[in-house]
Amino acid sequence: MAKKQKALDFQAILEQVNADFPTYQALDKDGKIVNPDLVPDLSDDELVELMTRMVWSRVLDQRSTALNRQGRLGFFAPTAGQEASQLASHFAFEKEDVLLPGYRDVPQLIQHGLPLKEAFLWSRGHVAGNLYPEDLQALPPQIIIGAQYVQAAGVALGLKKRNKKNVVFTYTGDGGSSQGDFYEAINFAGAYHANAVFYIQNNGFAISTPREVQSAAPTLAQKAAAAGIPGIQVDGMDPLAVYTVSKAAREWAANGNGPVLIETLTYRYGPHTLSGDDPTRYRSKDMDSEWQQKDPLVRFRTYLTEKGLWSEEKEEQIIEQTKEEIKAAIAEADRVPKQKVSDFLKNMFEVQPQNIKEQIATYEAKESK
């Protein structure tokens, strides 16, 4: 007699799927080590350098916001709160690795080698902001949500076909993980075991849409399972855990094992962008306060100070140096000739057809007055 089959239990299936994605953390909000196994083997100098970059990023966010409000900067997506997610992850990669950023990932792009002046020109929509140094392994930030993921999958496959040990790393937000490009990219990269590390910076909101209404999945990391690749969730306000997970993911991908998907739990203190978003309409003061208590700079500052590696004086010096760097870069950007309509027309075609030549001549005559 055939054994009677168990009744289907969809709830049990769901619980099993959701069970295996804990949040990895090394450093708690008070700057105390809670998991020694996740503390990276970084030298004192490297720890100080990482903190320096995070402080630099916070100042860049503050000054960029001020410059935007003065009309001296164009598009800007605030980054304060995401310093560990962005800079500690970037710290785990090599200069030869290829960075494909989204529009909020300008800090990583600058640390990867983009001159600050060019970053400011990109924000202004100037073509010179997309003229990268030859040794810069990166593409300009994508404005289309999630499109950098598809590009990353293609570049990663190219690296694999050329037997390179370098990897591609790319970022999107929690909203980006709802895009079709996201699924297509991780599936393609997984199928070909391409050299890629994908980040979802889960800052809680896709503009104003809360994370919990974007997906029924308890974590975004578990979306990796559908592509047959490892997915991991990490405390994105913890620079030590972010670095450790990123370093391990890079090694995994570089050794030909295929891509990894990393979800960083983080928060943006400011609006989605400075182009009209008002976060007070969809976020409470209590929520802001709760996340500010997890601030990545505060916890890392505490950790380094207790190790005798950091001081208020050192941080003030870095802040002042960064302000001077920004002041010099924006002055350089101001000296770059402004774009003209005739320039746009000239850039459209390598060989201009007659009607475009006529338009160029018309606009050049107006611009010369």
mmCIF file of C-alpha atoms in Angstrom:
data_model
loop_
_atom_site.group_PDB
_atom_site.id
_atom_site.type_symbol
_atom_site.label_atom_id
_atom_site.label_comp_id
_atom_site.label_asym_id
_atom_site.label_seq_id
_atom_site.Cartn_x
_atom_site.Cartn_y
_atom_site.Cartn_z
ATOM 1 C CA MET A 1 0.000 0.000 0.000
ATOM 2 C CA ALA A 2 1.403 3.395 -1.014
ATOM 3 C CA LYS A 3 2.522 5.654 1.794
ATOM 4 C CA LYS A 4 0.086 8.482 2.343
ATOM 5 C CA GLN A 5 1.580 11.802 1.281
ATOM 6 C CA LYS A 6 1.616 14.611 3.832
ATOM 7 C CA ALA A 7 -0.741 17.474 3.289
ATOM 8 C CA LEU A 8 0.916 20.518 1.833
ATOM 9 C CA ASP A 9 1.951 23.041 4.471
ATOM 10 C CA PHE A 10 2.681 26.319 2.752
ATOM 11 C CA GLN A 11 3.306 28.107 6.044
ATOM 12 C CA ALA A 12 6.049 25.633 6.919
ATOM 13 C CA ILE A 13 7.580 26.059 3.452
ATOM 14 C CA LEU A 14 7.577 29.839 3.895
ATOM 15 C CA GLU A 15 9.155 29.659 7.349
ATOM 16 C CA GLN A 16 11.889 27.383 6.024
ATOM 17 C CA VAL A 17 12.715 29.795 3.198
ATOM 18 C CA ASN A 18 12.886 32.770 5.576
ATOM 19 C CA ALA A 19 14.940 31.089 8.302
ATOM 20 C CA ASP A 20 18.512 31.370 7.058
ATOM 21 C CA PHE A 21 19.297 35.077 6.775
ATOM 22 C CA PRO A 22 20.579 36.478 10.080
ATOM 23 C CA THR A 23 22.055 39.985 10.327
ATOM 24 C CA TYR A 24 25.836 39.857 10.685
ATOM 25 C CA GLN A 25 27.316 42.364 13.135
ATOM 26 C CA ALA A 26 30.767 42.829 14.668
ATOM 27 C CA LEU A 27 30.416 46.218 16.381
ATOM 28 C CA ASP A 28 27.255 47.258 18.232
ATOM 29 C CA LYS A 29 25.887 50.793 18.434
ATOM 30 C CA ASP A 30 27.943 51.462 21.567
ATOM 31 C CA GLY A 31 31.205 50.630 19.798
ATOM 32 C CA LYS A 32 31.625 47.257 21.539
ATOM 33 C CA ILE A 33 32.686 44.051 19.804
ATOM 34 C CA VAL A 34 29.831 41.538 19.842
ATOM 35 C CA ASN A 35 31.263 38.995 17.384
ATOM 36 C CA PRO A 36 35.081 38.663 17.403
ATOM 37 C CA ASP A 37 34.930 36.337 14.399
ATOM 38 C CA LEU A 38 33.798 39.255 12.234
ATOM 39 C CA VAL A 39 36.527 41.658 13.338
ATOM 40 C CA PRO A 40 38.765 42.106 10.276
ATOM 41 C CA ASP A 41 42.527 41.766 10.286
ATOM 42 C CA LEU A 42 43.175 45.444 9.558
ATOM 43 C CA SER A 43 46.250 47.279 10.801
ATOM 44 C CA ASP A 44 45.936 50.344 13.018
ATOM 45 C CA ASP A 45 46.805 52.533 10.032
ATOM 46 C CA GLU A 46 44.108 50.887 7.928
ATOM 47 C CA LEU A 47 41.492 51.364 10.650
ATOM 48 C CA VAL A 48 42.412 55.046 10.888
ATOM 49 C CA GLU A 49 42.288 55.392 7.101
ATOM 50 C CA LEU A 50 38.806 53.870 6.985
ATOM 51 C CA MET A 51 37.546 56.243 9.670
ATOM 52 C CA THR A 52 39.190 59.149 7.842
ATOM 53 C CA ARG A 53 37.288 58.269 4.682
ATOM 54 C CA MET A 54 34.019 58.025 6.580
ATOM 55 C CA VAL A 55 34.516 61.443 8.193
ATOM 56 C CA TRP A 56 35.479 62.834 4.774
ATOM 57 C CA SER A 57 32.231 61.454 3.346
ATOM 58 C CA ARG A 58 30.108 63.033 6.087
ATOM 59 C CA VAL A 59 31.722 66.428 5.432
ATOM 60 C CA LEU A 60 31.277 65.977 1.678
ATOM 61 C CA ASP A 61 27.571 65.346 2.264
ATOM 62 C CA GLN A 62 27.221 68.471 4.416
ATOM 63 C CA ARG A 63 29.150 70.732 2.038
ATOM 64 C CA SER A 64 27.420 69.327 -1.066
ATOM 65 C CA THR A 65 24.047 70.041 0.517
ATOM 66 C CA ALA A 66 25.120 73.623 1.215
ATOM 67 C CA LEU A 67 26.509 74.063 -2.303
ATOM 68 C CA ASN A 68 23.282 72.734 -3.789
ATOM 69 C CA ARG A 69 21.234 75.231 -1.812
ATOM 70 C CA GLN A 70 23.554 78.022 -2.962
ATOM 71 C CA GLY A 71 22.899 77.047 -6.569
ATOM 72 C CA ARG A 72 26.530 75.985 -7.097
ATOM 73 C CA LEU A 73 25.827 72.263 -7.372
ATOM 74 C CA GLY A 74 23.213 70.401 -9.371
ATOM 75 C CA PHE A 75 21.739 66.989 -8.633
ATOM 76 C CA PHE A 76 22.687 65.567 -5.244
ATOM 77 C CA ALA A 77 21.565 62.463 -3.342
ATOM 78 C CA PRO A 78 22.490 62.756 0.371
ATOM 79 C CA THR A 79 24.713 60.040 1.832
ATOM 80 C CA ALA A 80 24.909 60.871 5.565
ATOM 81 C CA GLY A 81 24.198 57.725 7.579
ATOM 82 C CA GLN A 82 25.463 55.387 4.868
ATOM 83 C CA GLU A 83 29.200 55.925 5.380
ATOM 84 C CA ALA A 84 29.873 52.402 6.657
ATOM 85 C CA SER A 85 27.729 50.817 3.957
ATOM 86 C CA GLN A 86 29.517 52.767 1.232
ATOM 87 C CA LEU A 87 33.094 53.382 2.347
ATOM 88 C CA ALA A 88 33.730 50.229 4.418
ATOM 89 C CA SER A 89 32.479 48.106 1.518
ATOM 90 C CA HIS A 90 34.624 49.999 -0.985
ATOM 91 C CA PHE A 91 37.625 49.590 1.335
ATOM 92 C CA ALA A 92 37.522 45.836 0.699
ATOM 93 C CA PHE A 93 38.123 46.146 -3.056
ATOM 94 C CA GLU A 94 41.190 46.782 -5.192
ATOM 95 C CA LYS A 95 41.923 49.699 -7.512
ATOM 96 C CA GLU A 96 41.781 47.293 -10.476
ATOM 97 C CA ASP A 97 38.267 46.138 -9.528
ATOM 98 C CA VAL A 98 35.501 47.800 -11.518
ATOM 99 C CA LEU A 99 32.983 50.027 -9.741
ATOM 100 C CA LEU A 100 29.522 50.589 -11.208
ATOM 101 C CA PRO A 101 27.819 53.120 -8.935
ATOM 102 C CA GLY A 102 24.302 54.413 -8.607
ATOM 103 C CA TYR A 103 23.674 58.124 -8.161
ATOM 104 C CA ARG A 104 24.080 57.957 -4.368
ATOM 105 C CA ASP A 105 27.474 56.271 -4.655
ATOM 106 C CA VAL A 106 29.635 59.249 -5.575
ATOM 107 C CA PRO A 107 31.764 58.910 -2.377
ATOM 108 C CA GLN A 108 32.951 55.446 -3.445
ATOM 109 C CA LEU A 109 33.608 56.735 -6.950
ATOM 110 C CA ILE A 110 35.831 59.547 -5.669
ATOM 111 C CA GLN A 111 37.709 57.152 -3.390
ATOM 112 C CA HIS A 112 38.148 54.843 -6.388
ATOM 113 C CA GLY A 113 39.979 57.610 -8.236
ATOM 114 C CA LEU A 114 37.528 60.152 -9.687
ATOM 115 C CA PRO A 115 38.812 63.686 -9.061
ATOM 116 C CA LEU A 116 36.427 65.675 -6.866
ATOM 117 C CA LYS A 117 36.186 68.413 -9.494
ATOM 118 C CA GLU A 118 34.813 65.906 -12.018
ATOM 119 C CA ALA A 119 32.297 64.661 -9.456
ATOM 120 C CA PHE A 120 31.000 68.209 -9.043
ATOM 121 C CA LEU A 121 30.841 68.672 -12.826
ATOM 122 C CA TRP A 122 28.850 65.431 -13.122
ATOM 123 C CA SER A 123 26.397 66.796 -10.568
ATOM 124 C CA ARG A 124 26.012 69.896 -12.729
ATOM 125 C CA GLY A 125 25.319 67.797 -15.817
ATOM 126 C CA HIS A 126 28.531 68.866 -17.516
ATOM 127 C CA VAL A 127 29.978 66.500 -20.098
ATOM 128 C CA ALA A 128 33.443 66.951 -18.548
ATOM 129 C CA GLY A 129 32.124 65.140 -15.474
ATOM 130 C CA ASN A 130 32.037 61.951 -17.539
ATOM 131 C CA LEU A 131 35.578 62.179 -18.950
ATOM 132 C CA TYR A 132 37.343 59.728 -16.665
ATOM 133 C CA PRO A 133 41.073 59.154 -16.189
ATOM 134 C CA GLU A 134 42.281 56.146 -18.197
ATOM 135 C CA ASP A 135 43.253 54.198 -15.092
ATOM 136 C CA LEU A 136 39.886 54.680 -13.366
ATOM 137 C CA GLN A 137 38.083 51.341 -13.398
ATOM 138 C CA ALA A 138 34.541 52.684 -13.156
ATOM 139 C CA LEU A 139 31.533 53.880 -15.099
ATOM 140 C CA PRO A 140 29.653 57.111 -14.341
ATOM 141 C CA PRO A 141 26.779 56.848 -11.823
ATOM 142 C CA GLN A 142 23.559 55.435 -13.216
ATOM 143 C CA ILE A 143 20.435 57.522 -12.810
ATOM 144 C CA ILE A 144 18.137 54.737 -14.062
ATOM 145 C CA ILE A 145 17.218 52.670 -10.995
ATOM 146 C CA GLY A 146 18.973 49.305 -11.073
ATOM 147 C CA ALA A 147 20.472 49.681 -14.559
ATOM 148 C CA GLN A 148 24.005 49.483 -13.151
ATOM 149 C CA TYR A 149 23.250 45.903 -12.084
ATOM 150 C CA VAL A 150 22.752 44.762 -15.679
ATOM 151 C CA GLN A 151 25.905 46.579 -16.747
ATOM 152 C CA ALA A 152 27.803 44.971 -13.864
ATOM 153 C CA ALA A 153 26.712 41.483 -14.939
ATOM 154 C CA GLY A 154 28.066 42.103 -18.431
ATOM 155 C CA VAL A 155 31.374 43.588 -17.270
ATOM 156 C CA ALA A 156 31.792 40.744 -14.761
ATOM 157 C CA LEU A 157 31.309 38.135 -17.471
ATOM 158 C CA GLY A 158 33.904 39.957 -19.567
ATOM 159 C CA LEU A 159 36.393 39.730 -16.707
ATOM 160 C CA LYS A 160 35.693 36.022 -16.332
ATOM 161 C CA LYS A 161 36.149 35.344 -20.060
ATOM 162 C CA ARG A 162 39.529 37.075 -19.934
ATOM 163 C CA ASN A 163 40.526 34.996 -16.887
ATOM 164 C CA LYS A 164 40.872 38.089 -14.714
ATOM 165 C CA LYS A 165 40.990 37.811 -10.940
ATOM 166 C CA ASN A 166 39.396 41.225 -10.540
ATOM 167 C CA VAL A 167 35.732 41.695 -9.765
ATOM 168 C CA VAL A 168 32.916 44.118 -10.480
ATOM 169 C CA PHE A 169 31.060 45.643 -7.559
ATOM 170 C CA THR A 170 27.858 47.620 -7.801
ATOM 171 C CA TYR A 171 25.214 49.190 -5.588
ATOM 172 C CA THR A 172 21.505 49.849 -5.606
ATOM 173 C CA GLY A 173 18.957 50.706 -2.940
ATOM 174 C CA ASP A 174 16.103 48.675 -1.528
ATOM 175 C CA GLY A 175 13.867 50.165 -4.210
ATOM 176 C CA GLY A 176 16.291 49.014 -6.870
ATOM 177 C CA SER A 177 15.862 45.422 -5.704
ATOM 178 C CA SER A 178 12.251 45.604 -6.912
ATOM 179 C CA GLN A 179 13.326 46.398 -10.475
ATOM 180 C CA GLY A 180 13.413 43.859 -13.267
ATOM 181 C CA ASP A 181 17.025 44.781 -13.990
ATOM 182 C CA PHE A 182 17.957 43.559 -10.513
ATOM 183 C CA TYR A 183 16.634 40.038 -11.077
ATOM 184 C CA GLU A 184 17.931 39.808 -14.631
ATOM 185 C CA ALA A 185 21.421 40.818 -13.536
ATOM 186 C CA ILE A 186 21.848 38.482 -10.576
ATOM 187 C CA ASN A 187 20.332 35.613 -12.557
ATOM 188 C CA PHE A 188 22.645 36.197 -15.533
ATOM 189 C CA ALA A 189 25.728 36.648 -13.351
ATOM 190 C CA GLY A 190 24.818 33.561 -11.345
ATOM 191 C CA ALA A 191 24.249 31.419 -14.419
ATOM 192 C CA TYR A 192 27.692 32.298 -15.777
ATOM 193 C CA HIS A 193 29.491 32.380 -12.410
ATOM 194 C CA ALA A 194 30.613 35.920 -13.213
ATOM 195 C CA ASN A 195 33.011 37.907 -11.017
ATOM 196 C CA ALA A 196 30.577 40.257 -9.276
ATOM 197 C CA VAL A 197 29.538 41.506 -5.856
ATOM 198 C CA PHE A 198 26.091 43.099 -5.751
ATOM 199 C CA TYR A 199 25.028 45.439 -2.935
ATOM 200 C CA ILE A 200 21.527 46.366 -1.840
ATOM 201 C CA GLN A 201 21.845 49.380 0.446
ATOM 202 C CA ASN A 202 18.595 48.969 2.326
ATOM 203 C CA ASN A 203 18.049 52.451 3.747
ATOM 204 C CA GLY A 204 14.410 51.782 4.514
ATOM 205 C CA PHE A 205 12.695 53.727 1.754
ATOM 206 C CA ALA A 206 12.460 53.788 -2.032
ATOM 207 C CA ILE A 207 12.055 57.576 -2.041
ATOM 208 C CA SER A 208 8.953 57.564 0.195
ATOM 209 C CA THR A 209 7.877 53.920 -0.133
ATOM 210 C CA PRO A 210 8.705 51.941 3.038
ATOM 211 C CA ARG A 211 10.759 48.798 2.636
ATOM 212 C CA GLU A 212 8.054 46.613 4.207
ATOM 213 C CA VAL A 213 5.534 47.350 1.447
ATOM 214 C CA GLN A 214 8.025 46.789 -1.381
ATOM 215 C CA SER A 215 8.388 43.057 -0.835
ATOM 216 C CA ALA A 216 6.863 40.314 1.305
ATOM 217 C CA ALA A 217 10.346 38.841 1.769
ATOM 218 C CA PRO A 218 11.600 39.408 5.347
ATOM 219 C CA THR A 219 15.073 40.145 3.960
ATOM 220 C CA LEU A 220 16.249 41.372 0.587
ATOM 221 C CA ALA A 221 19.333 39.166 0.847
ATOM 222 C CA GLN A 222 17.183 36.087 0.356
ATOM 223 C CA LYS A 223 16.332 37.201 -3.170
ATOM 224 C CA ALA A 224 19.734 35.744 -4.051
ATOM 225 C CA ALA A 225 18.310 32.245 -3.577
ATOM 226 C CA ALA A 226 16.249 32.532 -6.766
ATOM 227 C CA ALA A 227 19.457 33.154 -8.725
ATOM 228 C CA GLY A 228 21.338 30.320 -7.030
ATOM 229 C CA ILE A 229 23.929 32.628 -5.486
ATOM 230 C CA PRO A 230 24.889 33.393 -1.852
ATOM 231 C CA GLY A 231 22.949 36.165 -0.162
ATOM 232 C CA ILE A 232 23.899 37.752 3.151
ATOM 233 C CA GLN A 233 22.506 40.527 5.332
ATOM 234 C CA VAL A 234 24.867 42.734 7.350
ATOM 235 C CA ASP A 235 24.487 45.637 9.755
ATOM 236 C CA GLY A 236 25.188 48.471 7.354
ATOM 237 C CA MET A 237 25.970 50.894 10.187
ATOM 238 C CA ASP A 238 28.844 48.660 11.349
ATOM 239 C CA PRO A 239 32.020 49.351 9.335
ATOM 240 C CA LEU A 240 33.862 46.283 10.646
ATOM 241 C CA ALA A 241 31.153 43.807 9.670
ATOM 242 C CA VAL A 242 30.578 45.491 6.304
ATOM 243 C CA TYR A 243 34.290 45.291 5.511
ATOM 244 C CA THR A 244 34.637 41.658 6.624
ATOM 245 C CA VAL A 245 31.622 40.476 4.634
ATOM 246 C CA SER A 246 32.726 42.498 1.590
ATOM 247 C CA LYS A 247 36.276 41.170 1.684
ATOM 248 C CA ALA A 248 35.061 37.585 1.880
ATOM 249 C CA ALA A 249 32.580 38.173 -0.959
ATOM 250 C CA ARG A 250 35.300 39.685 -3.134
ATOM 251 C CA GLU A 251 37.578 36.687 -2.589
ATOM 252 C CA TRP A 252 34.721 34.284 -3.357
ATOM 253 C CA ALA A 253 33.925 36.044 -6.643
ATOM 254 C CA ALA A 254 37.568 36.567 -7.637
ATOM 255 C CA ASN A 255 38.253 32.844 -7.218
ATOM 256 C CA GLY A 256 35.678 31.925 -9.849
ATOM 257 C CA ASN A 257 32.836 30.897 -7.557
ATOM 258 C CA GLY A 258 30.342 33.367 -8.991
ATOM 259 C CA PRO A 259 28.627 36.440 -7.559
ATOM 260 C CA VAL A 260 27.456 37.344 -4.054
ATOM 261 C CA LEU A 261 24.518 39.526 -3.030
ATOM 262 C CA ILE A 262 24.986 41.641 0.118
ATOM 263 C CA GLU A 263 22.166 43.536 1.814
ATOM 264 C CA THR A 264 23.381 46.312 4.110
ATOM 265 C CA LEU A 265 20.867 47.563 6.676
ATOM 266 C CA THR A 266 21.466 51.288 6.759
ATOM 267 C CA TYR A 267 19.691 54.665 6.808
ATOM 268 C CA ARG A 268 19.880 57.969 4.978
ATOM 269 C CA TYR A 269 19.442 60.902 7.330
ATOM 270 C CA GLY A 270 18.547 63.343 4.583
ATOM 271 C CA PRO A 271 15.982 63.287 1.790
ATOM 272 C CA HIS A 272 16.111 60.891 -1.141
ATOM 273 C CA THR A 273 17.603 63.694 -3.224
ATOM 274 C CA LEU A 274 17.640 67.472 -2.928
ATOM 275 C CA SER A 275 15.296 67.692 -5.919
ATOM 276 C CA GLY A 276 12.106 68.284 -3.945
ATOM 277 C CA ASP A 277 11.823 65.276 -1.622
ATOM 278 C CA ASP A 278 10.602 65.994 1.935
ATOM 279 C CA PRO A 279 11.326 63.028 4.255
ATOM 280 C CA THR A 280 9.261 64.531 7.099
ATOM 281 C CA ARG A 281 6.169 63.538 5.114
ATOM 282 C CA TYR A 282 6.923 59.833 5.417
ATOM 283 C CA ARG A 283 9.439 59.432 8.282
ATOM 284 C CA SER A 284 8.888 60.176 11.952
ATOM 285 C CA LYS A 285 11.264 61.953 14.326
ATOM 286 C CA ASP A 286 11.312 58.805 16.449
ATOM 287 C CA MET A 287 12.546 56.769 13.490
ATOM 288 C CA ASP A 288 15.259 59.315 12.728
ATOM 289 C CA SER A 289 16.319 59.351 16.375
ATOM 290 C CA GLU A 290 16.427 55.559 16.595
ATOM 291 C CA TRP A 291 18.745 55.305 13.590
ATOM 292 C CA GLN A 292 20.943 58.198 14.686
ATOM 293 C CA GLN A 293 21.710 56.190 17.827
ATOM 294 C CA LYS A 294 23.244 53.593 15.479
ATOM 295 C CA ASP A 295 25.368 56.187 13.664
ATOM 296 C CA PRO A 296 28.375 54.510 11.983
ATOM 297 C CA LEU A 297 30.752 57.381 12.768
ATOM 298 C CA VAL A 298 29.799 57.443 16.446
ATOM 299 C CA ARG A 299 30.283 53.717 17.012
ATOM 300 C CA PHE A 300 33.528 53.560 15.037
ATOM 301 C CA ARG A 301 34.830 56.691 16.764
ATOM 302 C CA THR A 302 34.188 55.081 20.150
ATOM 303 C CA TYR A 303 35.894 51.868 19.085
ATOM 304 C CA LEU A 304 38.996 53.611 17.743
ATOM 305 C CA THR A 305 39.238 56.046 20.643
ATOM 306 C CA GLU A 306 39.267 53.175 23.128
ATOM 307 C CA LYS A 307 42.090 51.621 21.106
ATOM 308 C CA GLY A 308 44.027 54.885 21.336
ATOM 309 C CA LEU A 309 43.828 55.461 17.570
ATOM 310 C CA TRP A 310 41.472 58.435 17.381
ATOM 311 C CA SER A 311 40.937 61.805 18.996
ATOM 312 C CA GLU A 312 38.713 64.863 18.684
ATOM 313 C CA GLU A 313 41.710 66.884 17.496
ATOM 314 C CA LYS A 314 42.472 64.390 14.728
ATOM 315 C CA GLU A 315 38.884 64.437 13.542
ATOM 316 C CA GLU A 316 38.748 68.236 13.511
ATOM 317 C CA GLN A 317 41.917 68.307 11.430
ATOM 318 C CA ILE A 318 40.357 65.919 8.876
ATOM 319 C CA ILE A 319 37.177 67.996 8.766
ATOM 320 C CA GLU A 320 39.104 71.194 8.028
ATOM 321 C CA GLN A 321 41.275 69.473 5.399
ATOM 322 C CA THR A 322 38.164 68.118 3.686
ATOM 323 C CA LYS A 323 36.511 71.527 3.653
ATOM 324 C CA GLU A 324 39.603 72.991 1.993
ATOM 325 C CA GLU A 325 39.680 70.144 -0.544
ATOM 326 C CA ILE A 326 36.029 70.776 -1.410
ATOM 327 C CA LYS A 327 36.558 74.534 -1.630
ATOM 328 C CA ALA A 328 39.436 74.069 -4.079
ATOM 329 C CA ALA A 329 37.525 71.507 -6.186
ATOM 330 C CA ILE A 330 34.394 73.621 -6.538
ATOM 331 C CA ALA A 331 36.562 76.590 -7.536
ATOM 332 C CA GLU A 332 38.179 74.407 -10.205
ATOM 333 C CA ALA A 333 34.744 73.321 -11.431
ATOM 334 C CA ASP A 334 33.652 76.973 -11.604
ATOM 335 C CA ARG A 335 36.553 77.706 -13.982
ATOM 336 C CA VAL A 336 35.497 75.052 -16.492
ATOM 337 C CA PRO A 337 33.749 76.768 -19.442
ATOM 338 C CA LYS A 338 29.978 76.412 -19.307
ATOM 339 C CA GLN A 339 28.317 74.254 -21.907
ATOM 340 C CA LYS A 340 26.623 75.846 -24.879
ATOM 341 C CA VAL A 341 23.810 74.633 -27.090
ATOM 342 C CA SER A 342 26.261 74.493 -29.989
ATOM 343 C CA ASP A 343 28.431 72.126 -27.919
ATOM 344 C CA PHE A 344 25.488 69.775 -27.368
ATOM 345 C CA LEU A 345 24.805 69.713 -31.104
ATOM 346 C CA LYS A 346 28.465 69.074 -31.931
ATOM 347 C CA ASN A 347 28.502 66.129 -29.520
ATOM 348 C CA MET A 348 25.504 64.453 -31.186
ATOM 349 C CA PHE A 349 27.283 63.278 -34.343
ATOM 350 C CA GLU A 350 30.878 62.526 -35.256
ATOM 351 C CA VAL A 351 30.046 63.669 -38.772
ATOM 352 C CA GLN A 352 27.304 66.273 -38.668
ATOM 353 C CA PRO A 353 24.524 66.184 -41.251
ATOM 354 C CA GLN A 354 23.654 69.417 -43.019
ATOM 355 C CA ASN A 355 20.670 70.315 -40.811
ATOM 356 C CA ILE A 356 22.788 69.984 -37.646
ATOM 357 C CA LYS A 357 25.552 72.087 -39.209
ATOM 358 C CA GLU A 358 23.002 74.797 -39.871
ATOM 359 C CA GLN A 359 21.736 74.675 -36.287
ATOM 360 C CA ILE A 360 25.306 74.853 -34.953
ATOM 361 C CA ALA A 361 25.974 77.925 -37.053
ATOM 362 C CA THR A 362 22.762 79.550 -35.829
ATOM 363 C CA TYR A 363 23.526 78.965 -32.154
ATOM 364 C CA GLU A 364 27.192 79.939 -32.479
ATOM 365 C CA ALA A 365 26.094 83.270 -33.913
ATOM 366 C CA LYS A 366 23.799 83.852 -30.926
ATOM 367 C CA GLU A 367 26.408 82.685 -28.403
ATOM 368 C CA SER A 368 29.098 84.995 -29.776
ATOM 369 C CA LYS A 369 27.049 88.121 -28.979
#
